Structures are given as C-alpha cells and as structure tokens.
Coordinates of C-alpha atoms in Angstrom, one line a residue:
M1 CA 0.0 0.0 0.1
V2 CA 2.7 2.5 0.9
L3 CA 4.7 1.7 -2.1
A4 CA 1.6 2.0 -4.3
R5 CA 0.9 5.6 -3.1
A6 CA 4.5 6.5 -3.6
W7 CA 4.4 5.2 -7.0
Q8 CA 1.3 7.3 -7.8
A9 CA 2.7 10.3 -6.4
G10 CA 5.9 10.0 -8.4
L11 CA 3.6 9.6 -11.5
R12 CA 1.6 12.9 -10.8
S13 CA 5.1 14.9 -10.4
R14 CA 6.2 13.5 -13.8
N15 CA 2.8 14.4 -15.4
P16 CA 3.1 17.8 -17.5
L17 CA -0.7 18.6 -16.9
S18 CA -0.3 18.2 -13.3
I19 CA -1.2 21.1 -11.0
N20 CA 2.0 21.0 -9.1
S21 CA 4.0 20.4 -12.4
P22 CA 6.9 22.4 -13.2
V23 CA 5.7 22.6 -16.8
L24 CA 2.0 23.9 -15.8
K25 CA 3.7 26.3 -13.4
H26 CA 5.9 27.7 -16.2
T27 CA 3.1 27.7 -18.6
R28 CA 0.6 29.7 -16.0
T29 CA 3.4 32.1 -15.3
F30 CA 4.2 32.8 -19.1
S31 CA 0.5 33.2 -19.7
V32 CA 0.2 36.1 -17.1
D33 CA 3.5 37.8 -17.6
S34 CA 3.9 37.6 -21.3
S35 CA 2.3 39.0 -24.3
V36 CA 1.3 37.2 -27.4
N37 CA 4.4 37.8 -29.1
G38 CA 6.6 36.9 -26.3
T39 CA 7.7 40.3 -25.1
R40 CA 7.3 41.5 -21.6
P41 CA 4.6 44.4 -21.3
K42 CA 5.7 48.0 -20.2
P43 CA 5.2 48.8 -16.5
R44 CA 1.9 50.4 -15.3
W45 CA 3.2 54.0 -15.0
Q46 CA 4.5 53.9 -18.7
R47 CA 1.0 52.9 -19.8
Y48 CA -0.5 55.7 -17.8
L49 CA 2.1 58.1 -19.3
R50 CA 1.1 57.1 -22.8
R51 CA -2.4 57.6 -22.0
T52 CA -2.1 60.9 -20.5
G53 CA 0.0 61.8 -23.7
Y54 CA -2.6 60.8 -26.0
L55 CA -5.3 62.7 -23.8
G56 CA -3.2 65.9 -23.8
L57 CA -2.5 65.6 -27.7
G58 CA -6.2 65.4 -28.1
V59 CA -7.0 68.2 -26.0
G60 CA -4.3 70.4 -27.7
V61 CA -5.7 69.3 -31.3
A62 CA -9.2 70.3 -30.1
Y63 CA -8.1 73.7 -28.6
G64 CA -6.2 74.4 -31.9
L65 CA -9.3 73.5 -34.2
D66 CA -11.7 75.6 -31.9
R67 CA -9.4 78.4 -31.9
Q68 CA -8.5 78.4 -35.7
F69 CA -12.0 77.4 -37.1
N70 CA -14.4 78.5 -34.2
A71 CA -13.1 81.5 -32.7
S72 CA -12.3 79.8 -29.4
A73 CA -15.9 79.6 -28.7
I74 CA -15.9 76.5 -26.9
G75 CA -12.7 77.6 -24.9
R76 CA -14.6 80.7 -23.8
N77 CA -17.7 78.7 -22.7
L78 CA -15.5 76.5 -20.6
R79 CA -13.9 79.5 -19.2
T80 CA -17.4 81.0 -18.3
L81 CA -18.6 77.7 -16.8
W82 CA -15.5 77.5 -14.6
A83 CA -15.7 81.0 -13.5
C84 CA -19.5 80.3 -12.8
A85 CA -18.7 77.2 -10.6
H86 CA -16.1 79.3 -8.8
I87 CA -18.6 82.0 -7.9
T88 CA -21.2 79.5 -6.8
A89 CA -18.6 77.7 -4.5
E90 CA -17.2 80.9 -3.1
Y91 CA -20.7 81.9 -2.2
K92 CA -22.1 78.5 -0.9
M93 CA -18.9 78.1 1.6
N94 CA -18.2 81.7 2.7
F95 CA -21.6 83.5 2.7
T96 CA -22.5 82.2 6.0
P97 CA -23.3 84.2 9.4
E98 CA -20.2 82.8 10.8
K99 CA -18.1 84.6 8.0
S100 CA -19.9 87.9 8.1
E101 CA -17.0 90.0 8.5
Q102 CA -15.4 88.5 5.6
I103 CA -18.3 89.4 3.2
P104 CA -16.5 92.4 1.7
E105 CA -13.7 90.4 0.8
L106 CA -15.8 87.8 -0.9
H107 CA -17.3 90.3 -2.9
E108 CA -14.2 91.6 -3.9
R109 CA -12.9 88.2 -5.1
V110 CA -16.0 87.5 -7.1
A111 CA -15.8 90.9 -8.6
N112 CA -12.3 90.0 -9.9
I113 CA -13.6 86.7 -11.2
M114 CA -16.5 88.3 -13.2
F115 CA -14.3 91.0 -14.5
N116 CA -11.5 88.9 -15.7
L117 CA -14.2 86.7 -17.3
F118 CA -15.7 89.5 -19.1
T119 CA -12.4 91.0 -20.3
S120 CA -10.7 87.8 -21.2
N121 CA -13.7 86.6 -23.3
G122 CA -14.5 90.0 -24.7
G123 CA -17.0 90.3 -27.7
L124 CA -20.5 90.1 -26.4
Y125 CA -19.4 89.5 -22.9
I126 CA -18.4 93.2 -22.6
K127 CA -21.9 94.2 -23.9
I128 CA -23.3 91.7 -21.4
G129 CA -21.0 93.3 -18.6
Q130 CA -22.0 97.0 -19.5
A131 CA -25.6 95.8 -19.2
I132 CA -25.1 94.6 -15.7
G133 CA -22.9 97.8 -14.9
A134 CA -25.8 100.0 -16.0
N135 CA -27.5 98.7 -12.6
A136 CA -24.5 98.5 -10.7
G137 CA -26.1 100.4 -7.9
F138 CA -27.9 97.1 -6.9
L139 CA -24.4 95.3 -6.5
P140 CA -21.9 95.2 -4.0
K141 CA -19.3 98.2 -3.7
A142 CA -16.5 96.0 -5.2
M143 CA -18.6 95.0 -8.2
Q144 CA -19.4 98.8 -8.7
V145 CA -15.8 99.8 -8.9
K146 CA -15.2 96.8 -11.2
F147 CA -17.9 97.3 -13.6
A148 CA -17.2 101.2 -14.0
S149 CA -13.8 100.2 -15.6
L150 CA -15.6 97.9 -18.1
F151 CA -15.0 99.8 -21.2
D152 CA -16.0 98.6 -24.9
D153 CA -12.3 98.7 -26.0
A154 CA -10.5 96.2 -27.9
P155 CA -7.3 95.4 -30.1
Q156 CA -7.6 95.8 -33.7
I157 CA -8.1 93.0 -35.9
P158 CA -5.3 92.9 -38.8
Y159 CA -5.9 94.4 -42.2
S160 CA -6.0 90.8 -43.8
E161 CA -9.1 89.9 -41.6
V162 CA -10.6 93.1 -42.8
L163 CA -10.0 92.2 -46.4
S164 CA -11.5 88.8 -46.0
V165 CA -14.7 90.4 -44.5
F166 CA -14.7 92.7 -47.7
Q167 CA -14.3 89.8 -50.0
S168 CA -17.0 87.8 -48.3
E169 CA -19.5 90.5 -48.3
F170 CA -18.8 92.4 -51.7
G171 CA -16.4 90.2 -53.4
R172 CA -14.2 93.3 -53.8
P173 CA -11.2 94.6 -51.8
P174 CA -11.7 97.8 -49.7
S175 CA -9.4 100.0 -52.1
G176 CA -7.0 99.5 -55.0
P177 CA -8.2 98.5 -58.5
G178 CA -11.5 97.4 -58.4
G179 CA -12.0 98.3 -54.7
M180 CA -15.0 99.5 -52.9
F181 CA -13.5 102.9 -52.0
E182 CA -11.0 105.2 -53.7
Y183 CA -9.0 105.4 -50.4
F184 CA -9.2 103.1 -47.2
D185 CA -7.1 103.5 -44.2
E186 CA -5.8 100.1 -43.2
H187 CA -5.5 101.4 -39.7
A188 CA -8.8 101.6 -37.7
V189 CA -9.7 104.9 -36.1
A190 CA -11.3 103.1 -33.4
S191 CA -11.8 99.4 -32.2
A192 CA -14.4 97.9 -30.0
S193 CA -15.5 94.6 -29.1
I194 CA -17.6 93.5 -32.1
A195 CA -16.3 95.9 -34.8
Q196 CA -13.9 98.3 -35.8
V197 CA -14.1 101.7 -37.8
H198 CA -11.9 102.8 -40.7
K199 CA -12.2 106.1 -42.5
A200 CA -12.4 105.8 -46.2
R201 CA -12.8 108.2 -49.2
M202 CA -15.7 107.1 -51.8
W203 CA -15.2 107.2 -55.5
P204 CA -15.6 110.6 -57.0
E205 CA -19.2 111.2 -58.4
P206 CA -19.8 112.4 -62.0
G207 CA -18.3 115.7 -62.3
Q208 CA -15.9 115.6 -59.5
A209 CA -12.2 115.3 -59.7
E210 CA -9.9 112.5 -58.3
G211 CA -9.8 112.6 -54.5
E212 CA -13.0 114.9 -54.0
G213 CA -15.0 111.9 -53.1
Q214 CA -17.0 112.1 -49.7
W215 CA -15.2 110.9 -46.6
V216 CA -17.0 108.2 -44.9
A217 CA -16.8 106.0 -41.7
V218 CA -16.5 102.2 -42.6
K219 CA -17.6 100.0 -39.6
V220 CA -16.6 96.3 -40.1
Q221 CA -17.6 93.5 -37.9
K222 CA -14.8 91.2 -36.6
P223 CA -14.9 87.8 -38.1
A224 CA -14.8 85.9 -34.7
V225 CA -17.8 87.6 -33.4
A226 CA -20.3 85.7 -35.8
K227 CA -18.9 82.5 -34.8
Q228 CA -18.9 83.3 -31.2
T229 CA -22.3 84.7 -30.8
E230 CA -24.6 81.8 -30.3
W231 CA -21.9 80.0 -28.1
D232 CA -21.8 83.1 -26.0
L233 CA -25.6 83.5 -25.8
G234 CA -26.0 80.0 -24.9
A235 CA -23.4 80.2 -22.2
Y236 CA -25.3 83.5 -21.0
R237 CA -28.5 81.6 -20.6
I238 CA -26.8 78.9 -18.7
V239 CA -25.3 81.4 -16.5
M240 CA -28.6 83.0 -15.7
W241 CA -30.3 79.8 -15.1
L242 CA -27.6 78.8 -12.8
Y243 CA -27.5 82.1 -11.1
E244 CA -31.4 82.1 -10.4
K245 CA -31.3 78.6 -9.2
S246 CA -28.1 79.0 -6.9
F247 CA -29.1 82.4 -5.4
D248 CA -33.0 82.3 -5.6
L249 CA -33.2 85.7 -7.5
P250 CA -35.3 86.4 -10.6
A251 CA -32.7 86.6 -13.4
Y252 CA -33.6 84.2 -16.0
F253 CA -36.7 86.1 -17.3
V254 CA -34.8 88.7 -19.2
V255 CA -32.5 86.3 -21.2
D256 CA -34.7 85.8 -24.5
F257 CA -35.2 89.8 -24.6
V258 CA -31.6 90.7 -24.0
S259 CA -30.2 87.9 -26.4
D260 CA -32.7 89.0 -29.3
H261 CA -31.5 92.8 -29.1
L262 CA -28.0 91.8 -28.7
R263 CA -28.4 89.6 -32.1
R264 CA -30.2 92.6 -33.6
E265 CA -27.0 94.7 -32.7
L266 CA -24.7 92.5 -34.9
D267 CA -27.0 93.3 -38.1
F268 CA -25.4 96.3 -39.6
E269 CA -28.2 96.6 -42.2
L270 CA -30.8 96.8 -39.3
E271 CA -28.5 99.4 -37.7
A272 CA -28.5 101.4 -40.8
E273 CA -32.3 101.3 -41.2
N274 CA -32.5 102.3 -37.3
A275 CA -30.2 105.3 -38.1
Q276 CA -32.6 106.2 -41.1
R277 CA -35.6 106.0 -39.1
T278 CA -34.3 108.1 -36.2
A279 CA -33.3 110.7 -38.8
A280 CA -36.8 110.8 -40.3
Y281 CA -38.2 111.5 -36.4
V282 CA -35.5 114.1 -35.9
A283 CA -36.3 116.0 -39.2
Q284 CA -40.1 116.2 -38.5
D285 CA -39.4 117.8 -34.8
P286 CA -38.9 121.6 -35.6
R287 CA -36.7 122.1 -32.4
L288 CA -34.5 118.9 -32.6
S289 CA -33.9 119.3 -36.5
K290 CA -32.0 122.4 -35.5
T291 CA -29.9 121.1 -32.9
V292 CA -29.3 117.2 -33.8
Y293 CA -28.0 115.5 -36.5
I294 CA -27.8 111.7 -37.6
P295 CA -25.1 110.8 -39.9
R296 CA -26.4 109.7 -43.5
V297 CA -26.0 106.0 -44.3
F298 CA -25.2 104.5 -47.6
P299 CA -27.2 101.5 -48.2
A300 CA -25.2 100.4 -51.3
L301 CA -22.2 100.2 -49.2
T302 CA -23.8 98.3 -46.2
T303 CA -24.3 94.8 -45.6
K304 CA -25.2 92.6 -42.4
R305 CA -21.3 93.0 -41.6
I306 CA -20.3 96.0 -43.1
M307 CA -21.8 99.7 -42.9
T308 CA -20.7 102.7 -44.4
A309 CA -21.9 106.1 -43.0
E310 CA -20.9 109.7 -43.3
W311 CA -17.9 110.7 -41.6
I312 CA -18.2 113.4 -39.1
E313 CA -15.6 115.6 -37.5
G314 CA -16.3 116.6 -34.0
V315 CA -15.5 116.4 -30.1
R316 CA -16.8 113.6 -28.5
L317 CA -18.8 114.0 -25.3
S318 CA -16.4 111.7 -23.4
D319 CA -13.5 114.3 -23.6
S320 CA -15.4 116.7 -20.9
D321 CA -12.5 119.1 -20.9
A322 CA -12.4 119.4 -24.7
I323 CA -16.1 119.8 -24.7
R324 CA -15.8 122.7 -22.2
R325 CA -13.1 124.4 -24.1
L326 CA -15.1 124.1 -27.4
M327 CA -17.9 125.7 -25.6
G328 CA -15.9 128.4 -24.0
E329 CA -16.1 127.2 -20.4
L330 CA -12.3 126.4 -20.2
P331 CA -9.7 128.6 -22.2
G332 CA -8.1 127.1 -25.4
A333 CA -10.7 127.6 -28.2
S334 CA -10.0 130.0 -30.8
T335 CA -13.7 130.5 -31.6
P336 CA -15.8 128.9 -29.0
L337 CA -19.4 128.2 -29.5
R338 CA -22.2 130.0 -28.1
G339 CA -24.6 128.8 -25.1
G340 CA -21.9 126.7 -23.1
T341 CA -22.5 123.1 -22.0
R342 CA -26.3 124.1 -21.6
A343 CA -26.5 124.3 -25.3
I344 CA -25.5 120.5 -25.5
M345 CA -27.3 119.1 -22.7
D346 CA -30.8 120.8 -23.4
P347 CA -31.1 119.3 -27.0
M348 CA -29.7 115.8 -25.4
V349 CA -32.4 115.4 -23.0
E350 CA -34.9 116.8 -25.2
L351 CA -34.0 114.2 -27.9
F352 CA -34.2 111.3 -25.5
S353 CA -37.4 112.5 -23.7
S354 CA -39.0 112.8 -27.2
Q355 CA -37.7 109.1 -28.0
M356 CA -39.2 107.7 -24.8
F357 CA -42.5 109.7 -24.5
L358 CA -43.5 110.7 -28.2
W359 CA -41.7 108.5 -30.7
G360 CA -41.8 105.2 -28.7
W361 CA -38.4 104.4 -30.3
V362 CA -35.5 104.7 -27.9
H363 CA -31.5 104.4 -28.5
C364 CA -30.4 102.4 -25.8
D365 CA -26.6 103.2 -25.7
P366 CA -26.2 106.9 -25.4
H367 CA -22.9 106.9 -23.8
P368 CA -20.6 109.8 -24.2
G369 CA -18.5 108.0 -26.7
N370 CA -21.6 107.9 -28.9
V371 CA -22.2 111.5 -29.2
I372 CA -20.1 114.1 -30.9
V373 CA -20.4 117.9 -30.7
R374 CA -19.5 120.1 -33.8
P375 CA -20.1 123.4 -35.2
H376 CA -23.5 123.5 -36.9
P377 CA -22.5 123.7 -40.6
A378 CA -25.4 126.3 -41.1
A379 CA -24.5 128.4 -38.3
P380 CA -20.6 127.9 -37.3
R381 CA -21.2 129.5 -33.9
T382 CA -23.9 127.2 -32.8
P383 CA -23.3 123.6 -31.4
Q384 CA -24.7 120.6 -33.0
L385 CA -25.1 117.0 -31.4
V386 CA -24.4 114.1 -33.8
L387 CA -25.5 110.6 -32.4
L388 CA -23.7 107.6 -33.4
D389 CA -24.0 103.8 -33.1
H390 CA -27.9 102.9 -33.9
G391 CA -27.4 99.3 -33.2
L392 CA -29.4 99.0 -30.0
Y393 CA -32.9 100.4 -30.0
V394 CA -36.2 99.3 -28.7
Q395 CA -39.5 99.8 -29.7
L396 CA -42.2 100.6 -27.3
T397 CA -46.0 99.6 -27.5
E398 CA -48.5 102.3 -27.5
E399 CA -50.2 100.8 -24.1
F400 CA -46.6 101.0 -22.5
R401 CA -45.6 104.4 -23.9
R402 CA -48.7 105.9 -22.3
D403 CA -48.3 103.9 -19.1
W404 CA -44.6 105.2 -19.0
C405 CA -45.7 109.0 -19.5
A406 CA -48.3 108.4 -16.8
V407 CA -45.7 107.3 -14.2
W408 CA -43.3 110.1 -14.7
E409 CA -46.5 112.5 -14.8
G410 CA -47.7 110.7 -11.6
L411 CA -44.4 110.7 -9.9
L412 CA -44.1 114.5 -10.2
A413 CA -47.8 115.4 -9.7
G414 CA -47.8 113.4 -6.5
E415 CA -50.4 110.8 -7.9
W416 CA -49.8 108.0 -5.6
S417 CA -52.9 105.9 -7.1
V418 CA -51.6 106.3 -10.6
V419 CA -48.0 105.2 -10.0
D420 CA -49.0 102.4 -7.8
G421 CA -51.7 101.3 -10.5
V422 CA -49.3 101.0 -13.2
T423 CA -46.5 99.5 -11.2
R424 CA -48.5 96.8 -9.9
K425 CA -49.8 96.3 -13.5
W426 CA -46.3 95.7 -14.6
G427 CA -45.7 93.3 -11.6
V428 CA -43.6 95.7 -9.7
A429 CA -43.7 96.2 -6.0
M430 CA -42.0 98.6 -3.7
P431 CA -43.2 101.6 -5.5
D432 CA -40.9 104.0 -3.6
L433 CA -37.7 101.9 -4.7
F434 CA -39.2 101.8 -8.3
A435 CA -40.1 105.7 -8.3
S436 CA -36.5 106.8 -6.9
A437 CA -34.8 104.4 -9.9
V438 CA -36.9 106.1 -12.5
L439 CA -36.5 109.8 -11.3
M440 CA -33.0 109.2 -10.1
R441 CA -33.8 111.0 -7.0
P442 CA -35.2 110.1 -3.5
V443 CA -38.9 109.6 -3.9
K444 CA -41.3 108.7 -1.0
L445 CA -45.0 107.7 -1.9
G446 CA -48.2 107.4 0.5
R447 CA -48.1 107.8 4.1
G448 CA -45.1 107.9 6.3
R449 CA -41.3 107.9 5.6
P450 CA -40.0 105.1 3.9
Q451 CA -37.2 104.6 6.3
Q452 CA -39.6 104.6 9.2
R453 CA -41.8 102.0 7.6
E454 CA -39.0 99.7 6.6
S455 CA -37.4 100.1 10.0
E456 CA -40.7 98.8 11.3
E457 CA -40.9 95.7 9.2
R458 CA -37.1 94.9 9.9
G459 CA -37.6 95.4 13.4
K460 CA -33.8 96.1 13.8
P461 CA -31.9 99.2 12.8
I462 CA -29.8 98.8 9.6
E463 CA -26.7 100.1 11.6
E464 CA -26.7 97.2 14.1
M465 CA -27.0 94.5 11.4
T466 CA -24.0 92.5 10.3
N467 CA -22.7 92.4 6.8
Y468 CA -24.7 88.9 6.5
E469 CA -27.9 90.3 7.7
R470 CA -27.7 93.3 5.4
S471 CA -27.0 91.1 2.5
V472 CA -30.0 88.6 3.3
M473 CA -32.2 91.6 3.6
M474 CA -31.1 93.1 0.2
K475 CA -31.7 89.7 -1.1
A476 CA -35.2 89.7 0.1
K477 CA -36.1 93.1 -1.3
L478 CA -34.8 92.3 -4.7
K479 CA -37.1 89.2 -4.3
G480 CA -40.1 91.4 -3.3
F481 CA -39.4 94.0 -5.8
L482 CA -40.4 91.9 -8.7
T483 CA -43.6 90.0 -8.0
D484 CA -44.3 88.8 -11.2
T485 CA -41.7 88.7 -13.9
D486 CA -44.0 87.7 -16.5
R487 CA -45.8 90.9 -16.6
M488 CA -42.9 93.0 -16.1
P489 CA -42.0 95.0 -19.7
K490 CA -38.7 94.0 -20.3
V491 CA -38.1 97.2 -22.3
L492 CA -37.8 98.9 -18.7
I493 CA -34.1 97.3 -18.5
F494 CA -33.1 99.4 -21.6
L495 CA -35.1 102.6 -20.7
L496 CA -33.3 102.8 -17.2
R497 CA -29.8 102.2 -18.9
N498 CA -31.0 105.0 -21.3
M499 CA -31.7 107.4 -18.5
R500 CA -28.7 106.6 -16.4
M501 CA -26.5 107.4 -19.2
V502 CA -28.2 110.8 -20.1
Q503 CA -28.0 111.6 -16.3
G504 CA -24.3 110.9 -16.3
N505 CA -23.4 112.9 -19.3
N506 CA -25.3 115.9 -17.4
K507 CA -23.4 115.3 -14.3
T508 CA -20.0 115.0 -16.3
L509 CA -20.6 118.6 -17.6
G510 CA -21.6 120.0 -14.2
S511 CA -25.2 119.7 -14.3
P512 CA -25.9 122.5 -16.7
V513 CA -29.6 121.6 -17.2
N514 CA -32.5 120.5 -15.0
R515 CA -32.8 116.9 -16.6
I516 CA -36.0 116.1 -14.5
K517 CA -37.7 119.4 -15.5
I518 CA -37.3 118.8 -19.1
T519 CA -38.1 115.0 -19.0
G520 CA -41.2 115.6 -17.0
F521 CA -42.7 118.3 -19.2
A522 CA -41.9 116.2 -22.3
A523 CA -43.9 113.1 -20.5
S524 CA -46.8 115.7 -19.7
R525 CA -47.0 116.9 -23.3
A526 CA -47.1 113.4 -24.7
L527 CA -49.6 112.3 -22.3
T528 CA -52.3 115.3 -22.7
R529 CA -52.4 115.1 -26.5
R530 CA -56.0 114.7 -27.5
T531 CA -58.1 114.4 -30.5
T532 CA -61.6 114.4 -28.8
S533 CA -62.9 117.2 -26.7
V534 CA -64.2 116.5 -23.3
D535 CA -66.8 117.8 -20.9
L536 CA -66.2 121.1 -18.6
R537 CA -66.0 119.0 -15.5
T538 CA -63.0 116.8 -16.8
R539 CA -61.3 119.8 -18.1
L540 CA -61.6 121.6 -14.8
A541 CA -60.0 118.5 -13.1
E542 CA -57.1 118.5 -15.8
Y543 CA -56.6 122.2 -15.1
Y544 CA -56.2 121.4 -11.4
H545 CA -54.0 118.5 -12.0
Y546 CA -51.7 120.6 -14.3
A547 CA -51.5 123.5 -11.7
F548 CA -50.3 121.0 -9.3
F549 CA -47.9 119.6 -11.7
R550 CA -46.5 123.0 -12.5
A551 CA -45.9 123.7 -8.9
V552 CA -44.3 120.7 -8.4
M553 CA -42.0 121.3 -11.4
F554 CA -41.5 124.8 -10.1
S555 CA -40.0 123.7 -6.6
I556 CA -37.7 121.1 -8.4
D557 CA -36.4 124.0 -10.7
L558 CA -35.8 126.2 -7.8
A559 CA -33.9 123.6 -6.1
F560 CA -31.9 123.1 -9.5
W561 CA -31.4 126.9 -9.6
V562 CA -30.1 127.1 -5.8
A563 CA -27.5 124.3 -6.7
R564 CA -26.6 126.3 -9.8
T565 CA -26.2 129.4 -8.1
R566 CA -23.8 127.8 -5.4
Q567 CA -21.8 126.3 -8.3
W568 CA -21.1 129.6 -9.7
V569 CA -20.1 131.3 -6.3
W570 CA -17.8 128.4 -5.6
H571 CA -16.3 128.8 -9.0
A572 CA -15.9 132.6 -8.9
L573 CA -14.3 132.1 -5.3
G574 CA -11.5 129.9 -7.0
L575 CA -13.1 126.8 -4.9
G576 CA -13.9 124.7 -8.0
R577 CA -17.3 123.5 -9.0
D578 CA -17.1 119.7 -9.4
G579 CA -19.4 117.7 -7.0
M580 CA -21.4 120.8 -6.6
G581 CA -24.1 120.1 -9.4
F582 CA -27.8 119.6 -9.0
E583 CA -27.0 115.9 -10.3
D584 CA -24.5 115.5 -7.6
E585 CA -26.8 116.5 -4.8
I586 CA -29.4 114.0 -6.1
E587 CA -26.8 111.3 -6.1
R588 CA -25.8 112.1 -2.6
S589 CA -29.4 111.9 -1.5
V590 CA -30.0 108.7 -3.2
R591 CA -27.0 107.2 -1.6
G592 CA -28.2 108.2 1.9
I593 CA -31.6 106.7 1.2
A594 CA -30.0 103.4 -0.1
K595 CA -27.6 103.2 2.7
S596 CA -30.2 103.9 5.3
S597 CA -32.9 102.0 4.1
F598 CA -31.5 99.2 2.0
G599 CA -28.0 98.8 3.4
M600 CA -26.8 99.4 -0.2
D601 CA -23.3 101.0 -0.3
V602 CA -23.6 102.8 -3.7
G603 CA -20.3 104.6 -4.9
A604 CA -20.1 108.1 -5.8
D605 CA -19.3 107.1 -9.6
V606 CA -21.9 104.6 -10.1
F607 CA -24.2 107.2 -11.9
D608 CA -21.3 108.3 -14.3
G609 CA -22.1 108.4 -18.1

C-alpha cells in the first residue's frame, strides 16, 4: 500500500498537466507575464503616461481647431462655466453668518472673477457686462468699482481679416484696383469688442475730380463675432439659469429679450435702418432738427457685417475738458461756440425724452463716446449734437408708452394711485424704490417716511445689522421688488439704462440743465395730446391737475437754480465746482436713502455716463 501511493505520487510529479507540475507552473506564469508575441509588457506607470500623452494631444488638437475654425467659442464657454462654478462655490462656502466680517472680501474676489471673465472673453461679454454695470447700484461696492472700468475697447484685428470680410460681403477689396473705395485707411480709427471703424473716401461722383469723393466711416464687424455669438448667448442662458437656481433671485426672465437685442446689434443692415428711421423722426421735430444730426448712411455700401456712413468731425462728449474748451467754459478754443454746455445737454435731454414719450423709439446706448459735438454747418457758432451707433434700439408699444408717461407725470404730480396702479400692472412692488430708480432721486409715496416704515418691518436698525444680515435683507427686497416677472415690461431694462447714461452725461458736464424738469414736461406733453373734446368737469379736473404739476416742477426748478447758483459762487471764489451740481446733490440723497433704507453702499461714480 505504501509503495503504491509512492508510485502514484511519482507519476503525478512527472505528468506535465499536473497542477504542481513545473511545466504547468511555467505555462501559467508565461500566460500572465507575457504578451502574445512573447515580449514583456511595459510597466503600469508607462501605460498611464502614454494615455496621458494621448489625452493631452487630443485636447491640444481640439483647442487648436476651436481657436482656428471656431474663434475659441468652446474655450470661452468652458472659461465661463468654470468662473460660474468658482463663484457658486465661493458663495456657498463663505456666505455664512459665521463669516459675516469676511463678506466684503468675498465680494471683492467675485468681482475680480467676473471682471476677468468679461475682459478675457471680450465680444458680447463686454456688452453683457455693460448691461449689468448699468444697474451697478444694486451690486456690492467691489462690483460697482469693477464694472465702472469695463470699457468697450479691444485690440484691432489685422487688415488681412478686414480684407477677408470685404471679399466675403462684396467680392471686392476695400481699395485699390476694383476696390469699394478710392482710399481706405488700413489702420482703424477706433476698435470695440464687436467691430472697428476705418476712415475711407468714396470714389468721385460724375463731375468730381479725383480725390474729391466724400469721406465716410466704414464699420467692419470682426470675423470671430459671428462664430462666437450663439455660443456666447448659450453660455449666457446657462449662467443666468444657474444664478437664479443658486441664489434664488429672478434673473432668467430677461434672457430671451436681451439675447434678441444683442443679436440685432450685430446686423449692420438693421443698424442702418435704425439710423434712417431716427433721422426721419428728428427731421420732423422743429426743435430737434436744428440741434441734432444723424449721420447719413449709404445702403449700397452696407451689408450685415459692413456699414458705411458719413464721416463726422467733432469732439466726443467723453472728452469733457475738450467739450468745455469748445463751448468756451475753459480757455483754449480760438472761436468757442455759443451757449455753453447748456446748449449741449438741453437738446440731448429733449432728444431722448422725445424718443421715450413721443416716438416710442429709443436709442439704448447713449454713452458719451456715442455723442459728438460739432459747429452747426449752417451756423458755425452754434453747437450741433451728432448721435452715433444705432445698433441697439427698443420699440415701445402704445400701451406701454402711455403708461410710462403716466408714471412720470404721476411721480411729479404726486398722484400715488396712478403710480401704484401702473407699477402693480407691471408686476413691480415697492413703488418707492421703483420711483427713485426712475427719477434718479429720492421719492417717497404714500404716508409716512419709507425709512420709518421699513425699519418697523425689519424690527432692527440697519446700523446694527451684520454684513450677512444686510445682504440677506437686500436679497429679500430684490425678490420682493419683482412680484411677477411675466408681466414686467422687459424694455424697462433698456429705458433705465438710457436714463442713467443721460444723467451721467449731464453730471459730467457740471449739471448745466434740469434734467428732471425737461423730462417731466416731455412726459406731460405726450400724455395730454388729445384728438377728442371733453366735458367741462373733466377739463377743470385736468386744469387743477396741471396746476399742481406745475407747482411741483417749479419747486424742482427752484432747487436746481439754488444748486446752480452755489456752483457759480464757488467757481468765482476759485474753490472749484466739481461735485456741486444738481445731479451730484441728487446722487448724494439717493446714496443716503440706499444706505439707510436698504443697506446698499452705492459708490459716488456709479451714476457716471
């Protein structure tokens, strides 16, 4: 028995298929540690390194293709989403009662992230950032400072890209043999985020000699903009949706309206039509036709990406010192124009008041860079305003136009019921705050002071609140301000932007005109136009209403002239006059109300044009 077992064990040890056989052991080891061709595989770290290299190569190729053929649209969107994730994480982790003292630093970091995003992406991001900055008074102080420096300026594209746009649109070069113009300056005179402007001279007309063609301004859209637009607007839609969901504040309701108007701003044929329509309105107004000019456009030399308009020489309103020298308020002009800066701002406020209340057709970008002042061609000592950049307009419905007139007249005539009825119709609560935003001056409606009423609602003085408590209170007020976003007229976004810029222009020039008075009378005139007769009782009621309105306007005008007189006295004494104008006093009052009532720290330059 023992010998038999020994013999079987020996047999198993010699069997090549035995589990413990050296042959099977070798075979198992070979099958695990060898490849098919018999070579040993590379170590794991080398395989990971190779895969990382392939991934990096793929990302690099995708980046190159996106940059070359898609104007970096995908990369811009990834940058946007990363910035949004960063901002969301910052607020989720650091906006807490325990970190109340660090909230100003939090706002500073977020402001830097947003500013860097807008400036890095450029294009439509600048336009979106400026739209946000137009209401910077509702943002934290750090964001107010950052958005105030967000200018629509960008490097020029090379002439080779300008040439490609001309070839695409006209099939011809800008100049040279067979060119669109006799002369075309290859160096742009101005460059913004979506387009740049070149000076050119048209071919001479029959009867003109060589070199006598008209000088024109040629606006050329940058090629990357068309590729980036839908990507940028898609990212804007995602960002606003995330903002609304993350912070529980109404924001997404404006996306479609804003996106549609930004698209319109990229259509230069539409801009040319806007300019022609505005020129027709101006020509029909006997007052404005003598003081305002819209440059002539040339439809035959205009496409969706190229627009040609009359070249205008003058001084941009953004150069306030040059404007004052031109108008004789500072030394330096050989033949200063008559009327001082009042002769500039008076027709400007009249122009935009007529657009809002009479025409229902409103230019929404009247920043000082889009206004030129020149001597009137027919009266060289009289100033003439030239309005540029007609890409962004809004059309008011007749119902909204009349409601807008009623709000303005009701605010100035003390008709609380009218203002309350219209604002509730628009889905807007807190009429005190809305009225202050419209008039750009403190307004209280109804009984009692707003500060007292809100202090009772809060139950705690704002001075005793922490930064976190103030922020929470402000968020609640913003949510309560819009009770029904579906009913809110979206055009209010652009109208308030327009008014803010006009006010800033008036302030920059030392508040030479009573903006509120001019605008109020324009609203009243537009509202009282009648085509039918009324009974005696109704007419007497209207006379009483108008008398009260005139009394309020007189009090506002009196306050304006008191401020104006103080300016003159200080200037005569050599103490300067900056910061002493009527608009400056209004702003100080608004900032005081915002601080004491809403916990908003509004910067002194947030209302600048």
